Amino acid sequence: MKRLGFSVFFIALTFILMAGSPLMAQSDMMLLDSSKGRAGKKRPPVPFPHNLHVEKGWSCKDCHHLYEKGENILDESTLEEGNKEIQCSACHGPKSRLHLERAYHGQCLGCHKKPLKDREKAPPRYCGGCHVRK
Amino acid sequence: MVDFVQGPLISIAFIVFILGLLFQWIQFFRLTRKKEWGHPPLPREIKPEKKTAGKIVASCLTSLKGTLWKTDPVLTVVTTVFHVLLIGAPLFLLGHNILLYQSWGWSLFSLPEALSDGLTLIVLVCGAYFLGRRLLVARVRAITTLYDYVVLLIAVAPFLTGFFAYRQWFHYETVMMLHILSGNIMLITIPFTKLGHMLFFFLYRFFLGGEYGFLRGARTW
């Protein structure tokens, strides 16, 4: 977990996730590459449809955050490609209690585990729903 | 249905499991409180000799000959491995521990996934061995009823569905649902079926063992 590869990988991963601001055209499908995670404890990379989440009505600050006294004080105009300060790994480093793996799992599962009324197109709920094996 | 199985039913299953075992534990002592007979411990005739470590190991090995090890060593190994992994494999599974952390903020140590996968396969092979014994060995088949097959299925089903789920064979969401459902069914049925030996094994083993061993004929339960 504390290996160098781990941190390098997550920084790279954050780059991929944060590439492009929502103001610009987003590449719809991002690949969250978790395949270089903890030794023996890796799952296939997650294809993440960013646009789909925007289309579903989520605002930027529903996911992107910078908390101060329990309040999300993130300035949306900072959500730009290449801004290292707003990358997930800027706070969720490998040594932080909420390291990137936990941050991602918490952020995604926070919604994906909730019971949904609209059952027609249910989002993935279990591990393999996101970490799809080819 | 899906929301119920993976939501409230899990809590219900754990509550039934824990309260059920507690109930059976209390029942065990309540029903055996009235002693039909009893006498003080028999005096020890032989003074216990001082045992060296080597002698203790030797006497343990000798006493193995009075157990299933002598009559059926294969079954002894299979059943031991099966029972250890039945508890150990799911407890130290990565996916379970990640969910545990998500819910409660703490988790246990988890094994590499390939290892967990292998251990699951071993549980399934052991389960297949038990099934084979019940089907093929005449003296076992003679005392086997449908109930025994159902109990075996209840115990193995979470592992079978878990094995499929990890590989994402068949329809993943359905397999996962069945996995959670079968786990819930196992927890709920443990206190009230033959699976209750999870609790009773320890009661029988140590109370009866004590009665015929250390206490020399006296009943403590």
Coordinates of N, CA, C and O in Angstrom, one line a residue, chain B residues 79-182:
Chain B
T79 N -12.5 -32.5 6.2 CA -13.5 -31.7 7.1 C -12.8 -30.6 7.9 O -13.3 -29.6 8.1
T80 N -11.5 -30.9 8.3 CA -10.8 -29.8 9.0 C -10.6 -28.6 8.1 O -10.8 -27.5 8.4
V81 N -10.0 -28.9 6.9 CA -9.8 -27.8 5.9 C -11.1 -27.1 5.6 O -11.1 -25.8 5.6
F82 N -12.1 -27.8 5.4 CA -13.4 -27.2 5.0 C -13.9 -26.3 6.1 O -14.3 -25.1 5.8
H83 N -13.8 -26.7 7.4 CA -14.3 -25.9 8.4 C -13.5 -24.7 8.7 O -14.0 -23.6 9.0
V84 N -12.2 -24.8 8.6 CA -11.3 -23.7 8.8 C -11.6 -22.6 7.7 O -11.7 -21.4 8.0
L85 N -11.6 -23.1 6.5 CA -11.8 -22.1 5.4 C -13.2 -21.5 5.3 O -13.4 -20.4 4.9
L86 N -14.2 -22.3 5.8 CA -15.6 -21.9 5.9 C -15.7 -20.6 6.6 O -16.4 -19.7 6.3
I87 N -14.9 -20.5 7.7 CA -14.8 -19.2 8.5 C -13.8 -18.3 7.9 O -14.0 -17.1 7.8
G88 N -12.6 -18.8 7.7 CA -11.5 -17.9 7.3 C -11.6 -17.3 6.0 O -11.3 -16.1 5.9
A89 N -12.0 -18.0 5.0 CA -11.9 -17.4 3.6 C -12.8 -16.2 3.5 O -12.3 -15.1 3.0
P90 N -14.1 -16.2 3.9 CA -14.9 -15.0 3.8 C -14.5 -13.9 4.7 O -14.6 -12.7 4.3
L91 N -13.9 -14.2 5.8 CA -13.5 -13.2 6.8 C -12.4 -12.3 6.3 O -12.3 -11.1 6.5
F92 N -11.5 -12.9 5.5 CA -10.3 -12.2 5.1 C -10.4 -11.9 3.6 O -9.4 -11.8 2.9
L93 N -11.6 -11.8 3.0 CA -11.8 -11.6 1.6 C -11.8 -10.0 1.4 O -12.4 -9.3 2.1
L94 N -11.0 -9.6 0.3 CA -10.8 -8.2 0.1 C -12.2 -7.5 -0.1 O -12.4 -6.4 0.6
G95 N -13.0 -8.0 -1.0 CA -14.3 -7.3 -1.2 C -15.1 -7.1 0.0 O -15.7 -6.1 0.2
H96 N -15.2 -8.2 0.9 CA -16.0 -8.1 2.1 C -15.4 -7.0 3.0 O -16.1 -6.2 3.6
N97 N -14.1 -6.9 3.1 CA -13.4 -6.0 4.0 C -13.6 -4.5 3.5 O -13.7 -3.6 4.3
I98 N -13.6 -4.4 2.1 CA -13.8 -3.0 1.6 C -15.2 -2.5 2.0 O -15.4 -1.4 2.4
L99 N -16.2 -3.5 1.8 CA -17.6 -3.1 2.2 C -17.7 -2.8 3.7 O -18.4 -1.9 4.1
L100 N -17.0 -3.6 4.5 CA -17.0 -3.4 5.9 C -16.4 -2.1 6.3 O -17.0 -1.3 7.1
Y101 N -15.3 -1.7 5.6 CA -14.8 -0.4 5.8 C -15.7 0.7 5.4 O -15.9 1.7 6.1
Q102 N -16.4 0.5 4.3 CA -17.4 1.5 3.8 C -18.5 1.7 4.8 O -19.0 2.8 5.0
S103 N -18.9 0.6 5.5 CA -20.1 0.7 6.4 C -19.6 1.2 7.8 O -20.3 2.0 8.4
W104 N -18.6 0.6 8.3 CA -18.3 0.8 9.7 C -17.0 1.5 10.0 O -16.6 1.8 11.1
G105 N -16.2 1.8 8.9 CA -15.0 2.5 9.1 C -13.8 1.7 9.6 O -12.8 2.3 10.0
W106 N -14.0 0.4 9.7 CA -12.8 -0.4 10.0 C -12.9 -1.7 9.3 O -14.0 -2.1 8.8
S107 N -11.8 -2.4 9.1 CA -11.9 -3.7 8.4 C -10.8 -4.6 8.9 O -9.9 -4.1 9.6
L108 N -10.9 -5.9 8.5 CA -9.9 -6.8 8.9 C -8.8 -6.9 7.8 O -8.9 -6.3 6.8
F109 N -7.7 -7.6 8.1 CA -6.7 -7.8 7.1 C -7.3 -8.6 6.0 O -8.2 -9.5 6.2
S110 N -6.9 -8.3 4.8 CA -7.5 -9.1 3.7 C -6.3 -9.8 2.9 O -5.3 -9.2 2.7
L111 N -6.7 -11.0 2.4 CA -5.7 -11.8 1.6 C -5.7 -11.4 0.2 O -6.7 -10.8 -0.3
P112 N -4.6 -11.7 -0.5 CA -4.6 -11.4 -2.0 C -5.8 -12.1 -2.6 O -6.2 -13.2 -2.2
E113 N -6.4 -11.5 -3.6 CA -7.6 -12.1 -4.2 C -7.4 -13.4 -4.8 O -8.3 -14.3 -4.7
A114 N -6.3 -13.6 -5.5 CA -6.0 -14.9 -6.1 C -6.0 -16.1 -5.0 O -6.5 -17.2 -5.3
L115 N -5.5 -15.7 -3.9 CA -5.4 -16.7 -2.8 C -6.8 -17.0 -2.3 O -7.2 -18.2 -2.1
S116 N -7.6 -15.9 -2.1 CA -9.0 -16.1 -1.6 C -9.8 -17.0 -2.6 O -10.6 -17.8 -2.2
D117 N -9.5 -16.7 -3.9 CA -10.2 -17.5 -5.0 C -9.8 -18.9 -4.8 O -10.7 -19.8 -4.9
G118 N -8.6 -19.2 -4.6 CA -8.1 -20.6 -4.5 C -8.7 -21.3 -3.3 O -9.2 -22.4 -3.3
L119 N -8.8 -20.6 -2.2 CA -9.4 -21.1 -0.9 C -10.8 -21.4 -1.1 O -11.3 -22.4 -0.6
T120 N -11.5 -20.5 -1.9 CA -12.9 -20.8 -2.2 C -13.1 -22.1 -3.0 O -14.0 -22.9 -2.7
L121 N -12.2 -22.2 -3.9 CA -12.3 -23.4 -4.7 C -12.1 -24.7 -3.9 O -12.7 -25.7 -4.0
I122 N -11.2 -24.6 -2.9 CA -10.9 -25.7 -2.0 C -12.2 -26.0 -1.2 O -12.6 -27.2 -1.0
V123 N -12.9 -25.0 -0.7 CA -14.1 -25.2 0.0 C -15.1 -25.9 -0.9 O -15.8 -26.9 -0.4
L124 N -15.2 -25.5 -2.1 CA -16.1 -26.2 -3.1 C -15.7 -27.6 -3.3 O -16.6 -28.5 -3.4
V125 N -14.4 -27.9 -3.4 CA -14.0 -29.3 -3.6 C -14.4 -30.1 -2.4 O -14.8 -31.3 -2.5
C126 N -14.1 -29.6 -1.2 CA -14.5 -30.3 0.0 C -16.0 -30.6 0.0 O -16.4 -31.7 0.4
G127 N -16.8 -29.5 -0.4 CA -18.2 -29.7 -0.4 C -18.6 -30.8 -1.4 O -19.5 -31.7 -1.1
A128 N -17.9 -30.9 -2.5 CA -18.2 -31.9 -3.5 C -17.9 -33.3 -2.9 O -18.5 -34.3 -3.2
Y129 N -16.8 -33.3 -2.1 CA -16.4 -34.6 -1.5 C -17.5 -35.1 -0.5 O -17.8 -36.3 -0.5
F130 N -18.0 -34.1 0.3 CA -19.1 -34.5 1.2 C -20.3 -35.0 0.4 O -21.0 -36.0 0.8
L131 N -20.7 -34.3 -0.7 CA -21.8 -34.7 -1.5 C -21.5 -36.1 -2.1 O -22.4 -37.0 -2.1
G132 N -20.3 -36.3 -2.6 CA -20.0 -37.6 -3.2 C -20.1 -38.7 -2.2 O -20.6 -39.8 -2.5
R133 N -19.6 -38.5 -0.9 CA -19.7 -39.5 0.1 C -21.2 -39.8 0.4 O -21.5 -41.0 0.5
R134 N -22.0 -38.8 0.5 CA -23.4 -39.1 0.8 C -24.1 -39.9 -0.4 O -25.0 -40.7 -0.2
L135 N -23.7 -39.6 -1.6 CA -24.3 -40.3 -2.8 C -23.7 -41.7 -3.0 O -24.4 -42.6 -3.4
L136 N -22.4 -41.8 -2.7 CA -21.7 -43.1 -3.2 C -21.4 -44.1 -2.1 O -21.4 -45.3 -2.4
V137 N -21.1 -43.6 -0.9 CA -20.8 -44.6 0.1 C -22.0 -45.1 0.8 O -22.8 -44.3 1.4
A138 N -22.2 -46.4 0.7 CA -23.5 -47.0 1.1 C -23.8 -46.7 2.6 O -25.0 -46.3 2.9
R139 N -22.8 -46.8 3.5 CA -23.2 -46.7 4.9 C -23.5 -45.2 5.2 O -24.3 -45.0 6.1
V140 N -23.0 -44.3 4.4 CA -23.4 -42.9 4.6 C -24.7 -42.6 4.0 O -25.6 -41.9 4.5
R141 N -24.9 -43.2 2.8 CA -26.2 -43.0 2.1 C -27.4 -43.5 2.9 O -28.5 -42.9 2.9
A142 N -27.1 -44.5 3.7 CA -28.2 -45.2 4.4 C -28.8 -44.2 5.5 O -29.9 -44.3 5.8
I143 N -28.0 -43.3 6.0 CA -28.5 -42.4 7.0 C -28.6 -41.0 6.5 O -28.7 -40.0 7.3
T144 N -28.6 -40.8 5.2 CA -28.8 -39.5 4.6 C -30.2 -39.3 4.1 O -30.8 -40.1 3.5
T145 N -30.7 -38.1 4.5 CA -32.1 -37.7 4.1 C -31.9 -36.4 3.3 O -30.8 -35.8 3.2
L146 N -33.0 -36.0 2.7 CA -33.1 -34.8 1.9 C -32.5 -33.6 2.7 O -31.8 -32.7 2.2
Y147 N -32.8 -33.6 4.0 CA -32.4 -32.6 5.0 C -30.9 -32.4 4.9 O -30.4 -31.2 4.9
D148 N -30.2 -33.5 4.8 CA -28.7 -33.4 4.8 C -28.2 -32.7 3.6 O -27.2 -31.9 3.6
Y149 N -28.9 -33.0 2.4 CA -28.5 -32.3 1.2 C -28.7 -30.8 1.2 O -28.0 -30.0 0.8
V150 N -29.9 -30.5 1.8 CA -30.3 -29.1 1.9 C -29.3 -28.3 2.8 O -28.8 -27.3 2.4
V151 N -28.9 -28.9 3.9 CA -28.0 -28.3 4.8 C -26.6 -28.1 4.1 O -26.0 -27.1 4.2
L152 N -26.2 -29.1 3.4 CA -24.9 -29.0 2.6 C -25.0 -27.9 1.6 O -24.1 -27.1 1.5
L153 N -26.2 -27.8 0.9 CA -26.4 -26.7 0.0 C -26.3 -25.4 0.6 O -25.7 -24.4 0.1
I154 N -27.0 -25.2 1.8 CA -27.0 -24.0 2.5 C -25.5 -23.5 2.8 O -25.2 -22.4 2.7
A155 N -24.7 -24.5 3.2 CA -23.4 -24.2 3.6 C -22.5 -23.8 2.4 O -21.6 -22.9 2.5
V156 N -22.7 -24.5 1.3 CA -21.8 -24.3 0.2 C -22.3 -23.2 -0.8 O -21.4 -22.6 -1.5
A157 N -23.6 -22.9 -0.8 CA -24.1 -22.0 -1.8 C -23.4 -20.6 -1.8 O -23.1 -20.1 -2.8
P158 N -23.1 -20.0 -0.6 CA -22.5 -18.7 -0.6 C -21.1 -18.8 -1.3 O -20.7 -17.8 -1.9
F159 N -20.4 -19.9 -1.2 CA -19.1 -20.1 -1.8 C -19.2 -20.3 -3.3 O -18.4 -19.7 -4.1
L160 N -20.2 -21.1 -3.7 CA -20.4 -21.3 -5.1 C -20.8 -20.0 -5.8 O -20.2 -19.6 -6.8
T161 N -21.7 -19.2 -5.3 CA -22.1 -18.0 -5.9 C -21.0 -17.0 -5.8 O -20.8 -16.2 -6.8
G162 N -20.2 -17.0 -4.7 CA -19.1 -16.1 -4.6 C -18.0 -16.4 -5.6 O -17.4 -15.5 -6.2
F163 N -17.8 -17.6 -5.8 CA -16.8 -18.1 -6.8 C -17.2 -17.6 -8.2 O -16.4 -17.0 -9.0
F164 N -18.5 -17.7 -8.6 CA -19.0 -17.2 -9.8 C -18.9 -15.7 -9.9 O -18.6 -15.1 -10.9
A165 N -19.3 -15.1 -8.8 CA -19.3 -13.6 -8.8 C -17.9 -13.0 -9.0 O -17.8 -12.1 -9.8
Y166 N -16.9 -13.6 -8.4 CA -15.5 -13.1 -8.6 C -15.1 -13.2 -10.0 O -14.5 -12.3 -10.5
R167 N -15.5 -14.3 -10.7 CA -15.1 -14.5 -12.1 C -16.1 -13.8 -13.0 O -15.9 -13.8 -14.2
Q168 N -17.2 -13.2 -12.4 CA -18.2 -12.6 -13.2 C -18.8 -13.5 -14.3 O -19.0 -13.1 -15.4
W169 N -19.0 -14.7 -13.9 CA -19.7 -15.7 -14.8 C -21.2 -15.5 -14.7 O -21.7 -15.0 -13.7
F170 N -21.9 -15.8 -15.7 CA -23.3 -15.7 -15.8 C -23.7 -14.2 -15.6 O -22.9 -13.3 -15.7
H171 N -25.0 -14.0 -15.3 CA -25.4 -12.6 -15.1 C -25.0 -12.1 -13.8 O -25.5 -12.5 -12.7
Y172 N -24.0 -11.1 -13.8 CA -23.3 -10.7 -12.6 C -24.2 -10.2 -11.5 O -24.1 -10.7 -10.3
E173 N -25.2 -9.3 -11.8 CA -26.0 -8.8 -10.8 C -26.9 -9.8 -10.1 O -27.1 -9.8 -8.9
T174 N -27.3 -10.8 -10.9 CA -28.2 -11.9 -10.4 C -27.3 -12.8 -9.4 O -27.8 -13.1 -8.3
V175 N -26.1 -13.1 -9.9 CA -25.2 -14.0 -9.1 C -24.9 -13.3 -7.8 O -25.0 -13.9 -6.7
M176 N -24.7 -12.0 -7.8 CA -24.4 -11.2 -6.6 C -25.6 -11.2 -5.6 O -25.4 -11.4 -4.4
M177 N -26.7 -11.1 -6.2 CA -28.0 -11.1 -5.4 C -28.1 -12.5 -4.7 O -28.4 -12.5 -3.5
L178 N -27.9 -13.5 -5.5 CA -28.0 -14.9 -4.9 C -26.9 -15.1 -3.9 O -27.1 -15.8 -2.9
H179 N -25.7 -14.5 -4.1 CA -24.6 -14.6 -3.1 C -25.0 -14.0 -1.8 O -24.9 -14.7 -0.7
I180 N -25.6 -12.8 -1.8 CA -26.0 -12.2 -0.6 C -27.1 -12.9 0.1 O -27.1 -13.2 1.3
L181 N -28.1 -13.3 -0.8 CA -29.3 -14.1 -0.3 C -28.8 -15.4 0.4 O -29.3 -15.7 1.5
S182 N -27.9 -16.1 -0.3 CA -27.5 -17.4 0.3 C -26.8 -17.2 1.6 O -26.9 -18.0 2.5

